[in-house]
PDB file of C-alpha atoms and ligand atoms in Angstrom:
ATOM      1  CA  MET A   1       0.000   0.000   0.000  1.00 54.00           C
ATOM      2  CA  ALA A   2       1.343   3.480  -0.920  1.00 66.00           C
ATOM      3  CA  ALA A   3       2.274   5.727   2.035  1.00 74.00           C
ATOM      4  CA  LYS A   4      -0.487   8.175   2.871  1.00 91.00           C
ATOM      5  CA  ARG A   5      -0.145  11.912   2.292  1.00 95.00           C
ATOM      6  CA  ILE A   6       0.024  13.772   5.610  1.00 98.00           C
ATOM      7  CA  VAL A   7       0.073  17.569   6.015  1.00 98.00           C
ATOM      8  CA  THR A   8       0.453  18.819   9.609  1.00 98.00           C
ATOM      9  CA  ILE A   9      -0.796  22.100  11.101  1.00 98.00           C
ATOM     10  CA  ASP A  10       0.134  22.891  14.707  1.00 98.00           C
ATOM     11  CA  GLY A  11      -0.380  25.975  16.827  1.00 97.00           C
ATOM     12  CA  PRO A  12      -1.971  27.385  19.998  1.00 96.00           C
ATOM     13  CA  ALA A  13      -5.675  27.594  20.902  1.00 90.00           C
ATOM     14  CA  GLY A  14      -7.795  29.836  18.718  1.00 90.00           C
ATOM     15  CA  VAL A  15      -5.211  30.482  16.006  1.00 95.00           C
ATOM     16  CA  GLY A  16      -7.461  29.187  13.200  1.00 94.00           C
ATOM     17  CA  LYS A  17      -6.019  25.686  12.720  1.00 95.00           C
ATOM     18  CA  SER A  18      -9.420  24.046  12.212  1.00 94.00           C
ATOM     19  CA  THR A  19     -10.595  26.604   9.656  1.00 94.00           C
ATOM     20  CA  MET A  20      -7.359  26.178   7.723  1.00 97.00           C
ATOM     21  CA  ALA A  21      -7.267  22.373   8.038  1.00 98.00           C
ATOM     22  CA  LYS A  22     -10.800  22.163   6.605  1.00 98.00           C
ATOM     23  CA  ARG A  23      -9.968  24.482   3.695  1.00 98.00           C
ATOM     24  CA  LEU A  24      -6.708  22.775   2.890  1.00 98.00           C
ATOM     25  CA  ALA A  25      -8.342  19.331   3.098  1.00 98.00           C
ATOM     26  CA  LYS A  26     -11.016  20.520   0.658  1.00 98.00           C
ATOM     27  CA  HIS A  27      -8.344  21.954  -1.650  1.00 98.00           C
ATOM     28  CA  LEU A  28      -6.456  18.627  -1.619  1.00 97.00           C
ATOM     29  CA  ALA A  29      -9.664  16.509  -1.649  1.00 97.00           C
ATOM     30  CA  ILE A  30      -8.583  14.548   1.429  1.00 98.00           C
ATOM     31  CA  ALA A  31      -9.873  14.264   5.019  1.00 98.00           C
ATOM     32  CA  TYR A  32      -8.835  16.458   7.943  1.00 98.00           C
ATOM     33  CA  LEU A  33      -8.104  15.234  11.443  1.00 98.00           C
ATOM     34  CA  ASP A  34      -8.985  17.531  14.358  1.00 98.00           C
ATOM     35  CA  THR A  35      -6.844  15.975  17.101  1.00 98.00           C
ATOM     36  CA  GLY A  36      -8.019  18.605  19.613  1.00 96.00           C
ATOM     37  CA  ALA A  37     -11.481  17.060  19.161  1.00 97.00           C
ATOM     38  CA  MET A  38      -9.981  13.668  20.107  1.00 98.00           C
ATOM     39  CA  PHE A  39      -8.563  15.157  23.341  1.00 98.00           C
ATOM     40  CA  ARG A  40     -11.836  16.996  24.031  1.00 97.00           C
ATOM     41  CA  ALA A  41     -14.010  13.897  23.442  1.00 98.00           C
ATOM     42  CA  THR A  42     -11.664  11.819  25.614  1.00 98.00           C
ATOM     43  CA  ALA A  43     -11.811  14.459  28.376  1.00 98.00           C
ATOM     44  CA  LEU A  44     -15.610  14.500  28.249  1.00 97.00           C
ATOM     45  CA  PHE A  45     -15.679  10.694  28.289  1.00 97.00           C
ATOM     46  CA  LEU A  46     -13.461  10.636  31.433  1.00 97.00           C
ATOM     47  CA  GLY A  47     -15.549  13.392  33.112  1.00 94.00           C
ATOM     48  CA  GLU A  48     -14.647  16.597  34.968  1.00 91.00           C
ATOM     49  CA  ASN A  49     -12.068  15.146  37.357  1.00 92.00           C
ATOM     50  CA  GLY A  50     -11.290  12.097  35.239  1.00 95.00           C
ATOM     51  CA  TRP A  51      -7.729  13.221  34.649  1.00 95.00           C
ATOM     52  CA  GLU A  52      -7.032  12.778  38.385  1.00 96.00           C
ATOM     53  CA  LEU A  53      -7.973   9.065  38.353  1.00 97.00           C
ATOM     54  CA  PRO A  54      -5.203   6.473  38.848  1.00 97.00           C
ATOM     55  CA  GLU A  55      -3.289   5.820  35.628  1.00 97.00           C
ATOM     56  CA  ALA A  56      -4.333   2.144  35.445  1.00 97.00           C
ATOM     57  CA  GLU A  57      -8.002   3.130  35.736  1.00 97.00           C
ATOM     58  CA  ILE A  58      -7.637   5.687  32.940  1.00 98.00           C
ATOM     59  CA  ALA A  59      -5.824   3.136  30.754  1.00 98.00           C
ATOM     60  CA  SER A  60      -8.586   0.600  31.259  1.00 97.00           C
ATOM     61  CA  ARG A  61     -11.317   3.149  30.414  1.00 97.00           C
ATOM     62  CA  LEU A  62      -9.453   4.281  27.273  1.00 98.00           C
ATOM     63  CA  ASP A  63      -9.294   0.680  26.132  1.00 96.00           C
ATOM     64  CA  SER A  64     -12.943   0.839  25.081  1.00 95.00           C
ATOM     65  CA  LEU A  65     -12.453   3.880  22.803  1.00 98.00           C
ATOM     66  CA  ARG A  66     -12.188   3.609  19.013  1.00 98.00           C
ATOM     67  CA  PHE A  67     -11.878   6.566  16.624  1.00 98.00           C
ATOM     68  CA  GLY A  68     -12.903   6.636  12.976  1.00 98.00           C
ATOM     69  CA  LEU A  69     -13.262   9.092  10.083  1.00 98.00           C
ATOM     70  CA  SER A  70     -15.781   9.409   7.288  1.00 97.00           C
ATOM     71  CA  GLY A  71     -16.148  11.863   4.413  1.00 97.00           C
ATOM     72  CA  SER A  72     -13.525  14.327   3.249  1.00 96.00           C
ATOM     73  CA  GLY A  73     -12.690  18.029   2.975  1.00 96.00           C
ATOM     74  CA  ALA A  74     -14.742  20.315   5.210  1.00 95.00           C
ATOM     75  CA  ASP A  75     -17.358  17.523   5.476  1.00 97.00           C
ATOM     76  CA  THR A  76     -15.020  15.097   7.238  1.00 97.00           C
ATOM     77  CA  VAL A  77     -16.698  13.585  10.328  1.00 98.00           C
ATOM     78  CA  LEU A  78     -14.740  12.242  13.310  1.00 98.00           C
ATOM     79  CA  HIS A  79     -16.379   9.374  15.190  1.00 98.00           C
ATOM     80  CA  MET A  80     -15.811   7.949  18.650  1.00 98.00           C
ATOM     81  CA  ASN A  81     -17.172   4.437  19.060  1.00 98.00           C
ATOM     82  CA  GLU A  82     -19.191   4.803  15.830  1.00 96.00           C
ATOM     83  CA  THR A  83     -20.889   8.022  17.052  1.00 97.00           C
ATOM     84  CA  PRO A  84     -20.075  11.359  15.349  1.00 98.00           C
ATOM     85  CA  ILE A  85     -18.377  13.769  17.788  1.00 98.00           C
ATOM     86  CA  GLY A  86     -20.596  16.873  17.967  1.00 95.00           C
ATOM     87  CA  ASP A  87     -20.693  20.395  19.362  1.00 92.00           C
ATOM     88  CA  GLU A  88     -20.912  19.188  22.978  1.00 95.00           C
ATOM     89  CA  ILE A  89     -17.080  19.332  23.076  1.00 96.00           C
ATOM     90  CA  ARG A  90     -16.870  22.984  21.901  1.00 90.00           C
ATOM     91  CA  THR A  91     -16.838  24.883  25.193  1.00 88.00           C
ATOM     92  CA  GLU A  92     -13.898  26.657  26.878  1.00 82.00           C
ATOM     93  CA  GLN A  93     -14.535  24.391  29.899  1.00 90.00           C
ATOM     94  CA  VAL A  94     -14.137  21.175  27.897  1.00 94.00           C
ATOM     95  CA  GLY A  95     -11.107  22.825  26.228  1.00 91.00           C
ATOM     96  CA  MET A  96      -9.509  23.191  29.660  1.00 90.00           C
ATOM     97  CA  TRP A  97     -10.387  19.586  30.630  1.00 95.00           C
ATOM     98  CA  ALA A  98      -8.795  18.523  27.330  1.00 96.00           C
ATOM     99  CA  SER A  99      -5.673  20.511  28.153  1.00 92.00           C
ATOM    100  CA  ASN A 100      -5.607  18.735  31.552  1.00 94.00           C
ATOM    101  CA  VAL A 101      -5.898  15.184  30.154  1.00 97.00           C
ATOM    102  CA  ALA A 102      -3.358  16.182  27.486  1.00 96.00           C
ATOM    103  CA  THR A 103      -0.670  16.453  30.195  1.00 95.00           C
ATOM    104  CA  LEU A 104      -1.018  12.705  30.951  1.00 97.00           C
ATOM    105  CA  PRO A 105       1.421  10.380  29.143  1.00 97.00           C
ATOM    106  CA  VAL A 106      -1.143   7.522  29.314  1.00 98.00           C
ATOM    107  CA  VAL A 107      -3.641   9.615  27.320  1.00 98.00           C
ATOM    108  CA  ARG A 108      -1.042  10.978  24.879  1.00 97.00           C
ATOM    109  CA  THR A 109       0.337   7.503  24.131  1.00 98.00           C
ATOM    110  CA  PHE A 110      -3.161   6.160  23.520  1.00 98.00           C
ATOM    111  CA  LEU A 111      -4.235   9.053  21.255  1.00 98.00           C
ATOM    112  CA  LYS A 112      -0.908   9.133  19.404  1.00 98.00           C
ATOM    113  CA  LYS A 113      -1.465   5.524  18.383  1.00 98.00           C
ATOM    114  CA  ALA A 114      -5.091   6.242  17.381  1.00 98.00           C
ATOM    115  CA  GLN A 115      -3.900   9.252  15.302  1.00 98.00           C
ATOM    116  CA  GLN A 116      -1.113   7.281  13.623  1.00 98.00           C
ATOM    117  CA  ASP A 117      -3.569   4.444  12.834  1.00 98.00           C
ATOM    118  CA  LEU A 118      -5.872   6.965  11.104  1.00 98.00           C
ATOM    119  CA  GLY A 119      -2.844   8.403   9.269  1.00 97.00           C
ATOM    120  CA  GLY A 120      -2.043   4.903   8.038  1.00 97.00           C
ATOM    121  CA  ARG A 121      -5.545   4.538   6.558  1.00 96.00           C
ATOM    122  CA  PHE A 122      -6.345   8.044   5.251  1.00 97.00           C
ATOM    123  CA  ASP A 123      -4.577  10.904   3.476  1.00 97.00           C
ATOM    124  CA  LEU A 124      -4.880  13.676   6.062  1.00 98.00           C
ATOM    125  CA  VAL A 125      -4.482  17.296   6.984  1.00 98.00           C
ATOM    126  CA  ALA A 126      -3.799  16.680  10.689  1.00 98.00           C
ATOM    127  CA  GLU A 127      -4.091  19.624  13.087  1.00 98.00           C
ATOM    128  CA  GLY A 128      -3.184  19.913  16.762  1.00 97.00           C
ATOM    129  CA  ARG A 129      -0.225  20.706  18.998  1.00 96.00           C
ATOM    130  CA  ASP A 130       2.291  17.918  18.273  1.00 97.00           C
ATOM    131  CA  MET A 131       1.429  16.706  14.780  1.00 98.00           C
ATOM    132  CA  GLY A 132       4.718  17.774  13.190  1.00 98.00           C
ATOM    133  CA  THR A 133       6.934  17.090  16.206  1.00 97.00           C
ATOM    134  CA  VAL A 134       5.684  13.780  17.638  1.00 97.00           C
ATOM    135  CA  VAL A 135       2.794  12.098  15.805  1.00 98.00           C
ATOM    136  CA  PHE A 136       3.831  12.540  12.141  1.00 98.00           C
ATOM    137  CA  PRO A 137       7.490  13.626  12.347  1.00 97.00           C
ATOM    138  CA  SER A 138       8.235  12.519   8.772  1.00 96.00           C
ATOM    139  CA  ALA A 139       5.315  14.353   7.144  1.00 97.00           C
ATOM    140  CA  PRO A 140       6.672  16.219   4.101  1.00 95.00           C
ATOM    141  CA  SER A 141       4.549  19.378   4.652  1.00 97.00           C
ATOM    142  CA  LYS A 142       4.412  20.937   8.130  1.00 98.00           C
ATOM    143  CA  PHE A 143       3.007  24.278   9.258  1.00 98.00           C
ATOM    144  CA  PHE A 144       2.979  26.140  12.558  1.00 98.00           C
ATOM    145  CA  LEU A 145       0.415  28.948  12.920  1.00 98.00           C
ATOM    146  CA  ASP A 146       0.789  31.573  15.631  1.00 97.00           C
ATOM    147  CA  ALA A 147      -0.853  34.838  16.741  1.00 97.00           C
ATOM    148  CA  THR A 148      -0.858  36.914  19.922  1.00 96.00           C
ATOM    149  CA  VAL A 149      -3.263  36.021  22.763  1.00 96.00           C
ATOM    150  CA  GLU A 150      -5.072  39.339  22.199  1.00 96.00           C
ATOM    151  CA  VAL A 151      -5.688  38.639  18.507  1.00 96.00           C
ATOM    152  CA  ARG A 152      -6.898  35.081  19.175  1.00 96.00           C
ATOM    153  CA  ALA A 153      -9.233  36.168  21.990  1.00 96.00           C
ATOM    154  CA  LYS A 154     -10.690  38.944  19.818  1.00 95.00           C
ATOM    155  CA  ARG A 155     -11.362  36.506  16.946  1.00 92.00           C
ATOM    156  CA  ARG A 156     -13.139  34.134  19.325  1.00 91.00           C
ATOM    157  CA  PHE A 157     -15.073  37.063  20.823  1.00 94.00           C
ATOM    158  CA  ASP A 158     -16.250  38.165  17.363  1.00 93.00           C
ATOM    159  CA  GLN A 159     -17.324  34.581  16.516  1.00 87.00           C
ATOM    160  CA  LEU A 160     -19.377  34.293  19.724  1.00 89.00           C
ATOM    161  CA  VAL A 161     -20.998  37.704  19.188  1.00 95.00           C
ATOM    162  CA  GLU A 162     -21.867  36.715  15.626  1.00 93.00           C
ATOM    163  CA  MET A 163     -23.503  33.519  16.922  1.00 90.00           C
ATOM    164  CA  GLY A 164     -25.482  35.625  19.434  1.00 94.00           C
ATOM    165  CA  LYS A 165     -23.727  33.924  22.376  1.00 89.00           C
ATOM    166  CA  PRO A 166     -22.520  35.672  25.553  1.00 90.00           C
ATOM    167  CA  ALA A 167     -18.863  36.723  25.341  1.00 92.00           C
ATOM    168  CA  ASP A 168     -16.391  38.503  27.612  1.00 96.00           C
ATOM    169  CA  LEU A 169     -13.147  39.531  25.928  1.00 97.00           C
ATOM    170  CA  HIS A 170     -11.146  39.697  29.148  1.00 97.00           C
ATOM    171  CA  GLU A 171     -12.344  36.235  30.268  1.00 95.00           C
ATOM    172  CA  LEU A 172     -11.444  34.803  26.848  1.00 95.00           C
ATOM    173  CA  GLU A 173      -7.947  36.289  27.033  1.00 96.00           C
ATOM    174  CA  THR A 174      -7.416  34.803  30.501  1.00 96.00           C
ATOM    175  CA  ALA A 175      -8.710  31.346  29.443  1.00 92.00           C
ATOM    176  CA  ILE A 176      -6.594  31.257  26.276  1.00 94.00           C
ATOM    177  CA  ALA A 177      -3.462  32.410  28.132  1.00 95.00           C
ATOM    178  CA  ALA A 178      -3.964  29.689  30.790  1.00 92.00           C
ATOM    179  CA  ARG A 179      -4.363  26.981  28.151  1.00 90.00           C
ATOM    180  CA  ASP A 180      -1.318  28.272  26.214  1.00 93.00           C
ATOM    181  CA  HIS A 181       0.793  28.143  29.342  1.00 94.00           C
ATOM    182  CA  GLN A 182      -0.190  24.530  30.115  1.00 91.00           C
ATOM    183  CA  ASP A 183       0.106  23.365  26.468  1.00 92.00           C
ATOM    184  CA  ARG A 184       3.548  24.950  25.975  1.00 94.00           C
ATOM    185  CA  ASN A 185       5.046  23.887  29.292  1.00 94.00           C
ATOM    186  CA  ARG A 186       3.889  20.284  29.824  1.00 92.00           C
ATOM    187  CA  ALA A 187       6.635  17.655  30.011  1.00 93.00           C
ATOM    188  CA  THR A 188       5.246  15.353  27.288  1.00 92.00           C
ATOM    189  CA  ALA A 189       4.904  16.619  23.700  1.00 92.00           C
ATOM    190  CA  PRO A 190       4.668  20.359  24.521  1.00 93.00           C
ATOM    191  CA  LEU A 191       3.383  22.775  21.907  1.00 95.00           C
ATOM    192  CA  LYS A 192       6.319  23.947  19.767  1.00 95.00           C
ATOM    193  CA  PRO A 193       7.110  24.190  16.066  1.00 97.00           C
ATOM    194  CA  ALA A 194       8.880  21.281  14.390  1.00 97.00           C
ATOM    195  CA  GLY A 195      12.358  22.286  13.198  1.00 97.00           C
ATOM    196  CA  ASP A 196      11.237  21.826   9.582  1.00 97.00           C
ATOM    197  CA  ALA A 197       7.806  23.518   9.898  1.00 98.00           C
ATOM    198  CA  VAL A 198       6.823  26.607   7.894  1.00 98.00           C
ATOM    199  CA  LEU A 199       6.022  29.298  10.506  1.00 98.00           C
ATOM    200  CA  ILE A 200       3.103  31.616   9.771  1.00 98.00           C
ATOM    201  CA  ASP A 201       2.250  34.538  12.075  1.00 97.00           C
ATOM    202  CA  THR A 202      -1.428  35.075  11.304  1.00 96.00           C
ATOM    203  CA  SER A 203      -1.858  38.165  13.553  1.00 94.00           C
ATOM    204  CA  GLY A 204      -2.022  40.651  10.696  1.00 93.00           C
ATOM    205  CA  LEU A 205      -3.286  38.307   7.973  1.00 95.00           C
ATOM    206  CA  THR A 206      -6.760  37.654   6.563  1.00 94.00           C
ATOM    207  CA  ILE A 207      -8.110  34.090   6.278  1.00 93.00           C
ATOM    208  CA  GLU A 208      -7.414  34.244   2.518  1.00 97.00           C
ATOM    209  CA  GLU A 209      -3.813  35.313   3.104  1.00 97.00           C
ATOM    210  CA  VAL A 210      -3.191  32.502   5.606  1.00 97.00           C
ATOM    211  CA  PHE A 211      -4.717  29.970   3.221  1.00 98.00           C
ATOM    212  CA  GLN A 212      -2.526  31.241   0.378  1.00 98.00           C
ATOM    213  CA  ALA A 213       0.581  30.944   2.582  1.00 98.00           C
ATOM    214  CA  LEU A 214      -0.355  27.302   3.297  1.00 98.00           C
ATOM    215  CA  VAL A 215      -0.909  26.465  -0.363  1.00 98.00           C
ATOM    216  CA  ASP A 216       2.396  28.153  -1.263  1.00 97.00           C
ATOM    217  CA  GLY A 217       4.170  26.146   1.440  1.00 96.00           C
ATOM    218  CA  LEU A 218       2.936  22.703   0.341  1.00 96.00           C
TER     219      LEU A 218
HETATM  220  O1   DC B   1      -7.258  22.439  19.512  1.00 56.42           O
HETATM  221  P1   DC B   1      -8.191  22.366  20.714  1.00 56.42           P
HETATM  222  O2   DC B   1      -8.393  23.688  21.385  1.00 56.42           O
HETATM  223  O3   DC B   1      -9.482  21.724  20.370  1.00 56.42           O
HETATM  224  O4   DC B   1      -7.442  21.404  21.754  1.00 56.42           O
HETATM  225  C1   DC B   1      -7.916  21.174  23.058  1.00 56.42           C
HETATM  226  C2   DC B   1      -6.756  20.777  23.977  1.00 56.42           C
HETATM  227  O5   DC B   1      -6.271  19.494  23.617  1.00 56.42           O
HETATM  228  C3   DC B   1      -5.537  21.695  23.917  1.00 56.42           C
HETATM  229  O6   DC B   1      -5.599  22.732  24.873  1.00 56.42           O
HETATM  230  C4   DC B   1      -4.383  20.763  24.203  1.00 56.42           C
HETATM  231  C5   DC B   1      -4.859  19.422  23.757  1.00 56.42           C
HETATM  232  N1   DC B   1      -4.258  18.961  22.504  1.00 56.42           N
HETATM  233  C6   DC B   1      -3.003  18.416  22.561  1.00 56.42           C
HETATM  234  O7   DC B   1      -2.395  18.389  23.634  1.00 56.42           O
HETATM  235  N2   DC B   1      -2.428  17.866  21.457  1.00 56.42           N
HETATM  236  C7   DC B   1      -3.069  17.914  20.276  1.00 56.42           C
HETATM  237  N3   DC B   1      -2.487  17.369  19.204  1.00 56.42           N
HETATM  238  C8   DC B   1      -4.335  18.519  20.182  1.00 56.42           C
HETATM  239  C9   DC B   1      -4.910  19.049  21.320  1.00 56.42           C
END
C-alpha cells in the first residue's frame, strides 16, 4: 500500500487551525483530522475530574475507545465508538479539561497511536499541537500557525458575538493564556514548532492570506 499523504498544522488555541485544516483538506480533496477534538471527546468521556484518576483506571477506560473518520474536505466527520463527535465538546470548559488530560502520558500515548492508525488509513491534513513534532514527524509538509493572545481572543469574541452567544473579551484572554501556558510547558509533547515547519504569524493576515501561505508552502 502506498504511504499516505500527511500535512500537519500545529499551533496554539484559537489560532485558526481548524478553519485552515478544513480548507486545505477541501483543496487537496482529502480528510482532515482535528486531534483537539480527540482530546476533548476523551476528556468529556473521562468526566470533569477524570484526569485525576489512577493511571491504570484511565488506561482501562481508554481501552474501550475507538476513533474513525468518514467523508472528506470540510465535510469530514470524526467518530468515537461509531458516534459522530458533535458540538458538545466545543466549550472553553471542555477545552480546559482537554488541556488537563493532554498532560497525561497515558492519554497521549493512547491518542498518538489512534492518530497514527488513522494516518495509516487516510490521506490527512492533521491539526493539533504535536502533529509535526511527535505524531507525524516525517510528514513532508508541516506548518505552525501563531498569533498573539489578544488577537486570538478577539477573533473568538467576534465569533461568539456573531452567533449571538454571551462573550467577555477579558475572560477569553485569561482562558486562552492559561491553556497556552499549560500546552507549551507540559513535560510530554509540549506545543512547539517542528524544526522543519513553515512558521506563519497570522496576527495581521486575513483568512485568505493565511490559506494562500499554506498552499504556497505545500
Ligand atoms: O485544539 P483544541 O483547542 O481543540 O485542543 C484542546 C486541547 O487538547 C488543547 O488545549 C491541548 C490538547 N491537545 C493536545 O495536547 N495535542 C493535540 N495534538 C491537540 C490538542
